[in-house]
Short mmCIF file of C-alpha atoms in Angstrom, two decimals:
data_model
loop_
_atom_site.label_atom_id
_atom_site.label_comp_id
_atom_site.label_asym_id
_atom_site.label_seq_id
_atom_site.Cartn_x
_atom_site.Cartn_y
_atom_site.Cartn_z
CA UNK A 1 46.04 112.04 132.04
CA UNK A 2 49.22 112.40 134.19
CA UNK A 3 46.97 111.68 137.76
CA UNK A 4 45.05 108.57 135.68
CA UNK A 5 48.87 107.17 135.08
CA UNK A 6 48.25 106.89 131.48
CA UNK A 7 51.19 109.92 130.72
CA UNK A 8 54.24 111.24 132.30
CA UNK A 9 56.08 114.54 131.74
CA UNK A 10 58.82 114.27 129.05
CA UNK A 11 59.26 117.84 128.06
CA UNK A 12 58.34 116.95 124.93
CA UNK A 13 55.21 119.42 125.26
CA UNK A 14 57.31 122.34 126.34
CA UNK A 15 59.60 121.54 122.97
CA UNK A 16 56.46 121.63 120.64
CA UNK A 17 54.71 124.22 122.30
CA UNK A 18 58.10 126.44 123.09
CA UNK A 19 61.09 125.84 121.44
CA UNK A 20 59.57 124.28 117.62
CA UNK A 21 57.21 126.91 117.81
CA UNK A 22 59.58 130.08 118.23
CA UNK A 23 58.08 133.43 116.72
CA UNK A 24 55.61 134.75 114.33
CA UNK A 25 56.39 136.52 111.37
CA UNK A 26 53.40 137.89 110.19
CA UNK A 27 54.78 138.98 106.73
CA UNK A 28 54.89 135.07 106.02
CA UNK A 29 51.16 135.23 106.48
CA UNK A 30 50.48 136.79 102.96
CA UNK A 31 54.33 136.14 101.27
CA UNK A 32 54.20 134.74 97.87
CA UNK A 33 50.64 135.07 97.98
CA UNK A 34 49.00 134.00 94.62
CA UNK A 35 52.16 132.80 93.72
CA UNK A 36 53.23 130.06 96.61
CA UNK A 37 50.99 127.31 97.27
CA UNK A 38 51.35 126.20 100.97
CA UNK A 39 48.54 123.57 100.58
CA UNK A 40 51.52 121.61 98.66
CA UNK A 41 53.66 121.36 101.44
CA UNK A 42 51.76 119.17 103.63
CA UNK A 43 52.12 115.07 103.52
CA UNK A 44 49.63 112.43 103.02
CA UNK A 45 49.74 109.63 105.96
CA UNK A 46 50.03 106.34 103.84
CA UNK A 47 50.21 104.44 107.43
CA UNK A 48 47.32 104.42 109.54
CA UNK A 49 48.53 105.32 112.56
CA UNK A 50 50.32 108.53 114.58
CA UNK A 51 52.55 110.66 111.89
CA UNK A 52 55.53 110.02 114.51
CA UNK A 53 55.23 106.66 113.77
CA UNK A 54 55.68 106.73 109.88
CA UNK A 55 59.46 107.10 109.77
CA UNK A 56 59.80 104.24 111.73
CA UNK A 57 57.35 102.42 109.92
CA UNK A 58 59.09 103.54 106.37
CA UNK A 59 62.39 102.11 107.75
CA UNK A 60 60.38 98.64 108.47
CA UNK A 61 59.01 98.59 105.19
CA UNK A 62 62.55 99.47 103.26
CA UNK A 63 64.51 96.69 105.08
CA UNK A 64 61.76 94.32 104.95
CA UNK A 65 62.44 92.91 101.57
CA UNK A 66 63.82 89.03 101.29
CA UNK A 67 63.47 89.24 105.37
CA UNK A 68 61.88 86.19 107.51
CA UNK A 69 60.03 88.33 110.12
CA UNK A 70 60.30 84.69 112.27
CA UNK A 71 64.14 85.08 112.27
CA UNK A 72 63.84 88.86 114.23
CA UNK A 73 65.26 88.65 117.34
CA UNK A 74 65.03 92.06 118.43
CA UNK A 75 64.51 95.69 116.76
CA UNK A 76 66.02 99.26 117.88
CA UNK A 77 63.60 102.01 116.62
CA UNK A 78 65.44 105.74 117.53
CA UNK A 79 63.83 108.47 116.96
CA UNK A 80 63.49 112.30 118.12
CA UNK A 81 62.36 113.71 121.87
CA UNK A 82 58.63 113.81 120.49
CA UNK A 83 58.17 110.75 119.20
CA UNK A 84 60.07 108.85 121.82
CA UNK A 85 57.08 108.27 123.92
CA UNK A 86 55.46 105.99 121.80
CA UNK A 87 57.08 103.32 123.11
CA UNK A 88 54.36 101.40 124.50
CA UNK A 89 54.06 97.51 122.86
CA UNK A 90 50.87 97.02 124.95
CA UNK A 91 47.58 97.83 123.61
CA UNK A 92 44.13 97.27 124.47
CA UNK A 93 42.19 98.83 121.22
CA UNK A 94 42.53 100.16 117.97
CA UNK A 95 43.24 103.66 118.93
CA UNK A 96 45.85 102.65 121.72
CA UNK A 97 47.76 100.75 118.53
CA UNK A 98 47.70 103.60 116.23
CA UNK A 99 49.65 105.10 118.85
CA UNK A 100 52.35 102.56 119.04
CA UNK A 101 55.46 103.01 117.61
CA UNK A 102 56.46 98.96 118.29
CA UNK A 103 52.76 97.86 116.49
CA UNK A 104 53.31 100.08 113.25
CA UNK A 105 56.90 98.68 113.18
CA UNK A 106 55.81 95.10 113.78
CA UNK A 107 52.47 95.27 111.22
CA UNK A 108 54.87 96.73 108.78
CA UNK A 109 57.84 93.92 108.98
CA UNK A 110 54.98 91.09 109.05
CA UNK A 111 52.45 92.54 106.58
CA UNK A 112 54.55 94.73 104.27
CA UNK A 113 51.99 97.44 105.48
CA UNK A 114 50.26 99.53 108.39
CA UNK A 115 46.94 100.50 107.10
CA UNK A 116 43.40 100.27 108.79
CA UNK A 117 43.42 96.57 108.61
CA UNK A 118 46.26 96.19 110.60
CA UNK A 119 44.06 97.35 113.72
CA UNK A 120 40.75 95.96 112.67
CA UNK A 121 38.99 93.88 115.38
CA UNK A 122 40.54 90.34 114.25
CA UNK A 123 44.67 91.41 114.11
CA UNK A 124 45.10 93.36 117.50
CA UNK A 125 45.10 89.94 119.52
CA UNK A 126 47.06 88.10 116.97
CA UNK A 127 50.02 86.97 118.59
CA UNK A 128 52.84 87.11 116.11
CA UNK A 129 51.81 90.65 115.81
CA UNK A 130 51.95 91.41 119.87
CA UNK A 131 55.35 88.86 120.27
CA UNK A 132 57.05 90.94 117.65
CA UNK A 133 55.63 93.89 118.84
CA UNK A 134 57.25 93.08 122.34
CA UNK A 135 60.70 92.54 120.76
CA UNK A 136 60.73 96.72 119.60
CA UNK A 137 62.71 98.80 121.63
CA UNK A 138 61.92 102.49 121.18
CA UNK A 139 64.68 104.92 122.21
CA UNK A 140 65.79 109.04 121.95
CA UNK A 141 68.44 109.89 119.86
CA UNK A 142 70.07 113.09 120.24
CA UNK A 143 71.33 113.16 116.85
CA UNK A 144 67.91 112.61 115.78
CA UNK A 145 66.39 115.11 118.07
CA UNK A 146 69.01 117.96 116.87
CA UNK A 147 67.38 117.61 113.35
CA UNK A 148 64.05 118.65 114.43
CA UNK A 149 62.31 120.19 112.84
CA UNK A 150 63.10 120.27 109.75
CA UNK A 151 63.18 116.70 109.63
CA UNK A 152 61.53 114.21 111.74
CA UNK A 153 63.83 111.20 111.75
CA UNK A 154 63.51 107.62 112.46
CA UNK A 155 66.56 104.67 112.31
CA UNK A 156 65.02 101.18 112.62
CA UNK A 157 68.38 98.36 113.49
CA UNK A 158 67.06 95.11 113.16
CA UNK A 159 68.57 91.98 114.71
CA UNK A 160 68.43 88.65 113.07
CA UNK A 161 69.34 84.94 114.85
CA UNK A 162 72.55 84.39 113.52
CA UNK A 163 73.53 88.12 115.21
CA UNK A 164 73.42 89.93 112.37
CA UNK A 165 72.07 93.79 112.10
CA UNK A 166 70.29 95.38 109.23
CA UNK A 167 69.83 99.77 109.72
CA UNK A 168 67.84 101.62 107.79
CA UNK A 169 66.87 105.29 108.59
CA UNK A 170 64.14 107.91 107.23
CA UNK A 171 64.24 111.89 107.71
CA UNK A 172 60.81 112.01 107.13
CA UNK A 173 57.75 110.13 106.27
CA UNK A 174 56.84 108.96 103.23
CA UNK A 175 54.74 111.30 101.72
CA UNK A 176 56.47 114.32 103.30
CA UNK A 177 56.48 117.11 99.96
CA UNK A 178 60.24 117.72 101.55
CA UNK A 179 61.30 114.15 101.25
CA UNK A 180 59.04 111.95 98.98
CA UNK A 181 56.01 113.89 98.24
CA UNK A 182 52.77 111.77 97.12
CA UNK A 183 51.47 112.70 93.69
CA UNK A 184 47.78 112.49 92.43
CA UNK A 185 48.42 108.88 91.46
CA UNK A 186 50.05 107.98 94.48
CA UNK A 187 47.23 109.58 96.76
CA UNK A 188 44.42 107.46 94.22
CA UNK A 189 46.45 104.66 94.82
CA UNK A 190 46.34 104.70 98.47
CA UNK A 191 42.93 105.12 98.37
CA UNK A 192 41.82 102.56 96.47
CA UNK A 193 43.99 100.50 98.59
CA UNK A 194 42.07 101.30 102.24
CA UNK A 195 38.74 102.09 100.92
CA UNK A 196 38.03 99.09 98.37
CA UNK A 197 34.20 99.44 96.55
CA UNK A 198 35.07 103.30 96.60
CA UNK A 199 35.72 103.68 93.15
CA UNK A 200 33.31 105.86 91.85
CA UNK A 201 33.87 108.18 95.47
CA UNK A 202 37.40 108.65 94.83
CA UNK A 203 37.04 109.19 90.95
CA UNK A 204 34.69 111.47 91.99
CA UNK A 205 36.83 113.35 94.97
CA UNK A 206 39.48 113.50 92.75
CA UNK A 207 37.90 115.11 89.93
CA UNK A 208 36.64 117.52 92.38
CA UNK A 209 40.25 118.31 93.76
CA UNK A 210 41.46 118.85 89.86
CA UNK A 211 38.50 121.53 89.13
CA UNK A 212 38.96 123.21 92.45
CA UNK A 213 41.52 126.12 91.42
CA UNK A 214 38.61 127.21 88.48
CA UNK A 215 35.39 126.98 90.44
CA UNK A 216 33.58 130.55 91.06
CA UNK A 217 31.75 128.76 94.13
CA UNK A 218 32.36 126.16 96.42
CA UNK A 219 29.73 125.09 99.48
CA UNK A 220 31.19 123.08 101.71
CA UNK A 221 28.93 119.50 102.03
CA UNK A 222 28.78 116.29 104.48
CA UNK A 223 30.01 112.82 103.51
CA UNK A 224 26.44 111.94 102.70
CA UNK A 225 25.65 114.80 100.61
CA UNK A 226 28.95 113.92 98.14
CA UNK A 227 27.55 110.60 98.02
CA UNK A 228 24.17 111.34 96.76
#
């Protein structure tokens, strides 16, 4: 990627790889077995895009209330040594955006959300989307970066015409079981939300997911097979 000039070396690789990772402890591999249920401590993306964009992208949406997206004159996203280097407010497909810090900021503050639509075929070119876009600055924080990784924060500043500033921050996206954890109406919510005419799927995915702790036998299926 580096010698196609699509990436550069940050360090950020040597952090996650190196430093975040530090040592094993294989007695944590069977610790409150039976008893702790690690499957709980995940976090359900609500935002269709890269995780390290979801703090940011919380911010937008918390400050966004009563706000005139047309009155924006710029916006400061900082953030943490990984998730600096989405900072890119150029993209040239879907997958490009969902990698873009400054497009899940700017779909959030003009649609009040950053799901799959946001990056459908029709919204990428639209050009309030890619002007506001171009107005997000993404920066490192060392203050952010020291809380790693036990958190992984965002703070969105957001400058309006008459020179005012409105700050919000987030420790950790939405859905994060350490900071606002999802719940099974939350997660059917959010489904019905991005996958509308899935009704009877998700009622029956979700039953599924309530009977799984009891079931003697489970075979693992395709897509199509859950279907039929």
């Amino acid at each position: 990627m580096a010698a196609a000039g699509v990436a550069r070396n940050t360090g950020t690789a040597a952090l996650s790889l190196g430093t975040l990772l530090g040592e094993l402890d294989t007695a944590e591999l069977t610790g409150g077995l039976g008893e702790r249920w690690d499957v709980t401590r995940g976090y359900f993306k609500r935002h269709a895009s890269c995780s390290f964009t979801h703090p940011a992208a919380d911010a937008a949406l918390d400050l966004r209330a009563g706000l005139d997206p047309s009155r924006i004159t710029s916006v400061l996203v900082e953030t943490h040594a990984l998730g600096a280097g989405l900072a890119s407010a150029e993209w040239d497909n879907r997958l490009s955006a969902m990698f873009s810090t400054p497009f899940a900021v700017a779909a959030a503050l003009l649609d009040g959300r950053s799901g799959p639509g946001a990056s459908g075929p029709g919204r990428l070119g639209d050009p309030d989307l890619r002007g506001l876009a171009r107005r997000v600055r993404v920066a490192a924080a060392d203050d952010l970066t020291a809380r790693l990784p036990d958190e992984r924060p965002a703070r969105v500043t957001v400058v309006l015409d008459d020179g005012s500033a409105i700050v919000r921050e987030a420790p950790n996206p939405v859905g994060d079981a350490d900071h606002h954890p999802l719940d099974e109406r939350d997660v059917v919510r959010l489904l019905h939300r991005w996958l509308p005419g899935g009704s009877a799927l998700i009622g029956r995915a979700a039953g599924f997911a309530r009977d799984l702790p009891t079931l003697r036998r489970v075979e693992l299926r395709g897509l199509a097979d859950l279907e039929n």
